[in-house]
């Protein structure tokens, strides 16, 4: 796979990892047997330290708390939608309303998501809100809603054993990967808000879209052996295999080719943007792409044999 970006990591990574274990424990997110050991292996702080290598420790703590909360929410929604789809979907809608400070039933939300996770999400949102303005908040909440829609779509497909079509999967995987909301968090990590002109720039929009697809496809390329084992259809490799009637090996090659096309598109848009000092909104997209790759190798989530061969030039 093509990845021509230099690895970086914050010097605060170990400090934030220690803090994150304390934070997750305090919120009751590690109560299940084996949860603390799995949490320690995952090293969520390292992903944020790689995605934002120039951020301060307090900012990395906040980003890591968001990452932990979203991982926990992902797991909870997948299970709860099978067990109680109606109340779970209502809770998701209630959570988005809560982010917008609209009236919600707090008890109903806590019952659906659990008090530990509800408390953790409330805390990270409060700490984020105080750093940003109304326009950023509305943009971010919209991206959270997109992520939740994608997650609900995937969970619904799993419940009905429904394989998605390739184009449908591309669209919804982009949402369920939650990259847009995490790209928004680049701004409070650095105490800035992206100017309207940058957000409206088509090359910047292409960079964000391509970065999200690169991360989503890479995650699929390293997770497909696990998904084969559990019969999960949600992987671009399987979508290529079904729709184009490819062998598994050829489907992997097709997914790698699409990944590399997005890297090329990202780099071309980055060159066209052409700012002498692009700032963290651009720089951290690069760091996210490379950091996700390096974190996947070091976190214990996947074995090296599962990582398709990297390449740096055509």
Short mmCIF file of C-alpha atoms in Angstrom, two decimals:
data_model
loop_
_atom_site.label_atom_id
_atom_site.label_comp_id
_atom_site.label_asym_id
_atom_site.label_seq_id
_atom_site.Cartn_x
_atom_site.Cartn_y
_atom_site.Cartn_z
CA UNK A 1 0.00 0.00 0.00
CA UNK A 2 1.05 3.53 -0.71
CA UNK A 3 1.87 5.65 2.37
CA UNK A 4 4.51 8.31 1.63
CA UNK A 5 4.15 10.12 4.97
CA UNK A 6 6.71 10.35 7.77
CA UNK A 7 5.73 8.82 11.15
CA UNK A 8 5.51 11.19 14.12
CA UNK A 9 4.37 10.82 17.73
CA UNK A 10 3.92 13.27 20.58
CA UNK A 11 6.40 13.13 23.47
CA UNK A 12 3.34 13.14 25.76
CA UNK A 13 2.08 9.72 24.58
CA UNK A 14 3.05 7.69 27.66
CA UNK A 15 1.78 10.36 30.05
CA UNK A 16 -1.59 10.47 28.26
CA UNK A 17 -1.80 6.68 28.19
CA UNK A 18 -1.44 6.58 31.99
CA UNK A 19 -4.05 9.31 32.34
CA UNK A 20 -6.46 7.51 30.00
CA UNK A 21 -6.39 4.33 32.08
CA UNK A 22 -7.28 6.36 35.16
CA UNK A 23 -10.00 8.25 33.26
CA UNK A 24 -11.63 5.13 31.82
CA UNK A 25 -11.51 3.43 35.22
CA UNK A 26 -13.04 6.46 36.96
CA UNK A 27 -15.94 6.43 34.49
CA UNK A 28 -16.56 2.70 34.99
CA UNK A 29 -15.74 1.79 31.41
CA UNK A 30 -13.41 -1.11 32.31
CA UNK A 31 -15.62 -3.21 34.56
CA UNK A 32 -15.90 -6.28 32.33
CA UNK A 33 -13.44 -9.18 32.87
CA UNK A 34 -10.28 -8.63 30.86
CA UNK A 35 -11.22 -5.05 29.99
CA UNK A 36 -8.21 -3.44 31.66
CA UNK A 37 -5.77 -5.77 29.93
CA UNK A 38 -7.39 -5.19 26.52
CA UNK A 39 -7.39 -1.44 27.15
CA UNK A 40 -3.69 -1.44 28.02
CA UNK A 41 -2.87 -3.38 24.84
CA UNK A 42 -4.93 -1.06 22.62
CA UNK A 43 -2.95 2.06 23.64
CA UNK A 44 -5.60 4.48 22.44
CA UNK A 45 -3.44 7.41 23.55
CA UNK A 46 -0.83 6.43 20.98
CA UNK A 47 -3.27 6.89 18.11
CA UNK A 48 -4.12 10.39 19.28
CA UNK A 49 -0.45 11.16 19.94
CA UNK A 50 0.32 10.13 16.36
CA UNK A 51 -2.67 11.99 14.88
CA UNK A 52 -1.82 15.20 16.77
CA UNK A 53 1.94 15.08 17.46
CA UNK A 54 2.16 18.84 18.15
CA UNK A 55 -0.80 19.07 20.56
CA UNK A 56 -0.36 19.60 24.30
CA UNK A 57 -1.04 16.94 26.94
CA UNK A 58 -4.44 18.37 27.97
CA UNK A 59 -5.59 18.39 24.37
CA UNK A 60 -4.38 14.83 23.80
CA UNK A 61 -6.21 13.75 26.93
CA UNK A 62 -9.45 15.17 25.52
CA UNK A 63 -8.93 13.54 22.11
CA UNK A 64 -8.15 10.20 23.75
CA UNK A 65 -11.25 10.44 25.92
CA UNK A 66 -13.33 10.96 22.78
CA UNK A 67 -11.69 7.96 21.11
CA UNK A 68 -12.31 5.70 24.11
CA UNK A 69 -15.94 6.86 24.35
CA UNK A 70 -16.60 6.18 20.67
CA UNK A 71 -15.03 2.71 20.83
CA UNK A 72 -17.24 1.87 23.82
CA UNK A 73 -20.30 3.34 22.07
CA UNK A 74 -19.59 1.27 18.94
CA UNK A 75 -19.54 -1.96 20.92
CA UNK A 76 -22.63 -1.05 22.91
CA UNK A 77 -24.71 -0.07 19.86
CA UNK A 78 -23.86 -3.25 17.99
CA UNK A 79 -25.11 -5.40 20.86
CA UNK A 80 -28.04 -3.20 21.93
CA UNK A 81 -29.48 -2.94 18.43
CA UNK A 82 -29.88 -6.71 18.28
CA UNK A 83 -31.36 -6.86 21.78
CA UNK A 84 -33.62 -3.76 21.70
CA UNK A 85 -33.52 -1.92 18.34
CA UNK A 86 -36.35 0.54 19.02
CA UNK A 87 -35.11 1.95 22.34
CA UNK A 88 -31.52 2.00 21.08
CA UNK A 89 -32.39 4.07 18.01
CA UNK A 90 -34.39 6.41 20.22
CA UNK A 91 -31.38 6.76 22.53
CA UNK A 92 -29.14 7.64 19.57
CA UNK A 93 -31.57 10.38 18.52
CA UNK A 94 -31.69 11.57 22.13
CA UNK A 95 -27.91 11.74 22.31
CA UNK A 96 -27.73 13.98 19.23
CA UNK A 97 -30.45 16.23 20.69
CA UNK A 98 -28.51 16.36 23.95
CA UNK A 99 -25.41 17.59 22.09
CA UNK A 100 -27.57 20.35 20.62
CA UNK A 101 -28.92 21.20 24.10
CA UNK A 102 -32.43 20.20 23.11
CA UNK A 103 -34.71 18.63 25.68
CA UNK A 104 -34.00 14.94 26.26
CA UNK A 105 -34.92 12.33 28.83
CA UNK A 106 -31.63 11.86 30.67
CA UNK A 107 -32.86 8.76 32.48
CA UNK A 108 -33.90 7.10 29.22
CA UNK A 109 -30.52 7.88 27.68
CA UNK A 110 -28.66 6.50 30.71
CA UNK A 111 -30.76 3.34 30.64
CA UNK A 112 -30.04 2.77 26.94
CA UNK A 113 -26.34 3.66 26.90
CA UNK A 114 -25.52 2.98 30.55
CA UNK A 115 -24.62 5.58 33.14
CA UNK A 116 -20.83 5.12 32.78
CA UNK A 117 -20.81 5.83 29.04
CA UNK A 118 -23.42 8.61 29.30
CA UNK A 119 -21.29 10.29 31.97
CA UNK A 120 -18.13 9.94 29.89
CA UNK A 121 -19.80 11.40 26.79
CA UNK A 122 -21.27 14.28 28.78
CA UNK A 123 -17.83 15.09 30.18
CA UNK A 124 -15.96 15.07 26.87
CA UNK A 125 -18.65 17.19 25.22
CA UNK A 126 -18.60 19.75 28.04
CA UNK A 127 -14.80 19.97 27.87
CA UNK A 128 -14.94 20.33 24.07
CA UNK A 129 -17.75 22.89 23.97
CA UNK A 130 -15.84 25.41 26.04
CA UNK A 131 -13.04 25.45 23.45
CA UNK A 132 -15.09 26.15 20.31
CA UNK A 133 -17.73 28.43 18.81
CA UNK A 134 -21.32 27.79 17.66
CA UNK A 135 -20.45 27.13 14.00
CA UNK A 136 -17.89 24.47 14.93
CA UNK A 137 -20.32 22.85 17.38
CA UNK A 138 -23.05 22.57 14.75
CA UNK A 139 -20.64 21.12 12.19
CA UNK A 140 -19.29 18.61 14.71
CA UNK A 141 -22.72 17.49 15.91
CA UNK A 142 -23.76 16.96 12.29
CA UNK A 143 -20.75 14.69 11.80
CA UNK A 144 -21.53 12.81 15.03
CA UNK A 145 -25.05 12.24 13.66
CA UNK A 146 -23.57 10.94 10.38
CA UNK A 147 -21.32 8.56 12.32
CA UNK A 148 -24.27 7.25 14.32
CA UNK A 149 -26.36 6.78 11.17
CA UNK A 150 -23.54 4.72 9.66
CA UNK A 151 -23.17 2.65 12.80
CA UNK A 152 -26.91 1.98 12.97
CA UNK A 153 -26.92 1.02 9.29
CA UNK A 154 -24.11 -1.50 9.82
CA UNK A 155 -25.73 -2.95 12.92
CA UNK A 156 -29.07 -3.27 11.14
CA UNK A 157 -27.42 -5.12 8.26
CA UNK A 158 -25.71 -7.49 10.69
CA UNK A 159 -28.97 -8.18 12.47
CA UNK A 160 -30.62 -9.15 9.16
CA UNK A 161 -27.51 -10.78 7.62
CA UNK A 162 -27.69 -8.31 4.72
CA UNK A 163 -24.50 -7.81 2.64
CA UNK A 164 -24.18 -4.21 1.41
CA UNK A 165 -23.56 -3.18 -2.20
CA UNK A 166 -20.13 -1.73 -2.97
CA UNK A 167 -21.14 1.90 -3.59
CA UNK A 168 -23.53 1.83 -0.66
CA UNK A 169 -20.78 0.45 1.52
CA UNK A 170 -18.32 3.14 0.43
CA UNK A 171 -20.77 5.87 1.44
CA UNK A 172 -21.87 4.42 4.75
CA UNK A 173 -18.42 3.16 5.77
CA UNK A 174 -17.18 6.73 5.44
CA UNK A 175 -19.77 7.74 8.03
CA UNK A 176 -19.36 4.77 10.38
CA UNK A 177 -15.58 5.26 10.51
CA UNK A 178 -16.23 8.57 12.35
CA UNK A 179 -13.32 10.26 10.61
CA UNK A 180 -15.17 13.51 9.93
CA UNK A 181 -15.92 14.11 13.61
CA UNK A 182 -12.32 13.28 14.53
CA UNK A 183 -11.02 15.57 11.79
CA UNK A 184 -13.17 18.33 13.30
CA UNK A 185 -11.41 17.71 16.63
CA UNK A 186 -8.12 18.76 15.03
CA UNK A 187 -9.21 22.35 15.59
CA UNK A 188 -9.71 22.35 19.37
CA UNK A 189 -6.53 20.28 19.67
CA UNK A 190 -4.66 23.37 18.47
CA UNK A 191 -6.88 26.19 19.73
CA UNK A 192 -8.03 27.20 16.24
CA UNK A 193 -11.17 27.09 14.13
CA UNK A 194 -10.87 26.49 10.42
CA UNK A 195 -11.76 29.66 8.51
CA UNK A 196 -14.82 29.54 6.29
CA UNK A 197 -12.64 29.99 3.20
CA UNK A 198 -10.64 26.84 4.02
CA UNK A 199 -13.76 24.80 4.76
CA UNK A 200 -15.22 25.93 1.40
CA UNK A 201 -12.04 25.17 -0.54
CA UNK A 202 -12.69 22.18 -2.83
CA UNK A 203 -9.12 20.92 -2.45
CA UNK A 204 -9.40 20.91 1.34
CA UNK A 205 -12.73 19.08 1.06
CA UNK A 206 -11.07 16.53 -1.23
CA UNK A 207 -8.25 16.07 1.27
CA UNK A 208 -10.68 15.36 4.11
CA UNK A 209 -12.78 13.00 2.01
CA UNK A 210 -9.72 11.15 0.72
CA UNK A 211 -8.14 10.92 4.18
CA UNK A 212 -11.34 9.40 5.57
CA UNK A 213 -11.49 6.85 2.76
CA UNK A 214 -7.79 5.98 3.15
CA UNK A 215 -8.28 5.28 6.86
CA UNK A 216 -11.49 3.32 6.33
CA UNK A 217 -10.05 1.15 3.54
CA UNK A 218 -6.83 0.54 5.46
CA UNK A 219 -8.84 -0.60 8.48
CA UNK A 220 -10.79 -2.97 6.24
CA UNK A 221 -7.60 -4.36 4.70
CA UNK A 222 -6.20 -5.32 8.07
CA UNK A 223 -9.43 -6.52 9.65
CA UNK A 224 -10.93 -8.75 6.95
CA UNK A 225 -9.49 -12.01 8.38
CA UNK A 226 -11.28 -11.34 11.67
CA UNK A 227 -14.50 -10.49 9.86
CA UNK A 228 -14.32 -13.70 7.83
CA UNK A 229 -14.16 -15.62 11.10
CA UNK A 230 -17.38 -14.08 12.44
CA UNK A 231 -19.29 -13.82 9.15
CA UNK A 232 -19.40 -10.02 9.06
CA UNK A 233 -20.12 -8.70 5.55
CA UNK A 234 -18.97 -5.13 6.29
CA UNK A 235 -15.63 -4.88 4.57
CA UNK A 236 -14.70 -3.38 1.20
CA UNK A 237 -12.76 -6.55 0.36
CA UNK A 238 -15.94 -8.63 0.60
CA UNK A 239 -17.95 -6.01 -1.31
CA UNK A 240 -15.44 -6.17 -4.20
CA UNK A 241 -15.47 -9.96 -4.04
CA UNK A 242 -19.27 -10.21 -4.23
CA UNK A 243 -19.96 -7.47 -6.75
CA UNK A 244 -17.12 -8.17 -9.18
CA UNK A 245 -17.02 -11.94 -8.61
CA UNK A 246 -13.36 -11.85 -7.63
CA UNK A 247 -11.26 -14.31 -5.73
CA UNK A 248 -10.45 -13.19 -2.20
CA UNK A 249 -6.86 -12.41 -3.20
CA UNK A 250 -7.97 -10.32 -6.19
CA UNK A 251 -10.51 -8.50 -4.01
CA UNK A 252 -7.71 -7.57 -1.60
CA UNK A 253 -5.66 -6.25 -4.55
CA UNK A 254 -8.67 -4.22 -5.73
CA UNK A 255 -9.08 -2.68 -2.28
CA UNK A 256 -5.34 -1.85 -2.12
CA UNK A 257 -5.59 -0.19 -5.54
CA UNK A 258 -8.54 1.93 -4.37
CA UNK A 259 -6.65 2.87 -1.19
CA UNK A 260 -3.67 3.98 -3.27
CA UNK A 261 -5.87 5.99 -5.63
CA UNK A 262 -7.17 7.94 -2.64
CA UNK A 263 -3.61 8.56 -1.41
CA UNK A 264 -2.70 9.94 -4.85
CA UNK A 265 -5.84 12.11 -4.87
CA UNK A 266 -5.03 13.36 -1.36
CA UNK A 267 -1.48 14.33 -2.33
CA UNK A 268 -2.61 16.08 -5.51
CA UNK A 269 -5.17 18.14 -3.58
CA UNK A 270 -2.55 18.93 -0.94
CA UNK A 271 -0.22 20.26 -3.63
CA UNK A 272 -2.98 22.34 -5.23
CA UNK A 273 -3.91 23.84 -1.87
CA UNK A 274 -0.36 25.12 -1.93
CA UNK A 275 -0.32 27.20 1.25
CA UNK A 276 3.16 28.06 2.53
CA UNK A 277 1.96 27.38 6.08
CA UNK A 278 -1.07 25.10 5.81
CA UNK A 279 -1.56 24.86 9.56
CA UNK A 280 -2.78 21.98 11.71
CA UNK A 281 -6.07 21.48 9.85
CA UNK A 282 -4.04 20.19 6.90
CA UNK A 283 -0.98 18.84 8.71
CA UNK A 284 -2.97 16.62 11.06
CA UNK A 285 -4.82 14.99 8.16
CA UNK A 286 -1.40 13.71 7.06
CA UNK A 287 -0.62 12.68 10.65
CA UNK A 288 -3.96 10.88 10.94
CA UNK A 289 -3.31 8.77 7.82
CA UNK A 290 0.17 7.73 8.89
CA UNK A 291 -0.68 7.51 12.57
CA UNK A 292 -3.58 5.14 11.99
CA UNK A 293 -1.27 2.79 10.11
CA UNK A 294 1.47 2.84 12.75
CA UNK A 295 -0.96 2.52 15.65
CA UNK A 296 -2.59 -0.51 14.03
CA UNK A 297 0.81 -2.20 13.86
CA UNK A 298 1.78 -1.41 17.45
CA UNK A 299 -1.55 -1.75 19.26
CA UNK A 300 -1.87 -5.52 19.06
CA UNK A 301 -5.17 -5.27 17.18
CA UNK A 302 -3.71 -7.05 14.16
CA UNK A 303 -0.70 -9.22 13.43
CA UNK A 304 1.97 -8.08 10.96
CA UNK A 305 0.98 -10.87 8.57
CA UNK A 306 -2.41 -9.19 8.16
CA UNK A 307 -0.95 -5.87 6.98
CA UNK A 308 -0.75 -5.64 3.17
CA UNK A 309 2.72 -4.71 1.97
CA UNK A 310 3.37 -0.97 2.06
CA UNK A 311 4.97 0.91 -0.75
CA UNK A 312 6.14 4.50 -0.95
CA UNK A 313 6.41 4.99 -4.71
CA UNK A 314 4.61 3.74 -7.80
#
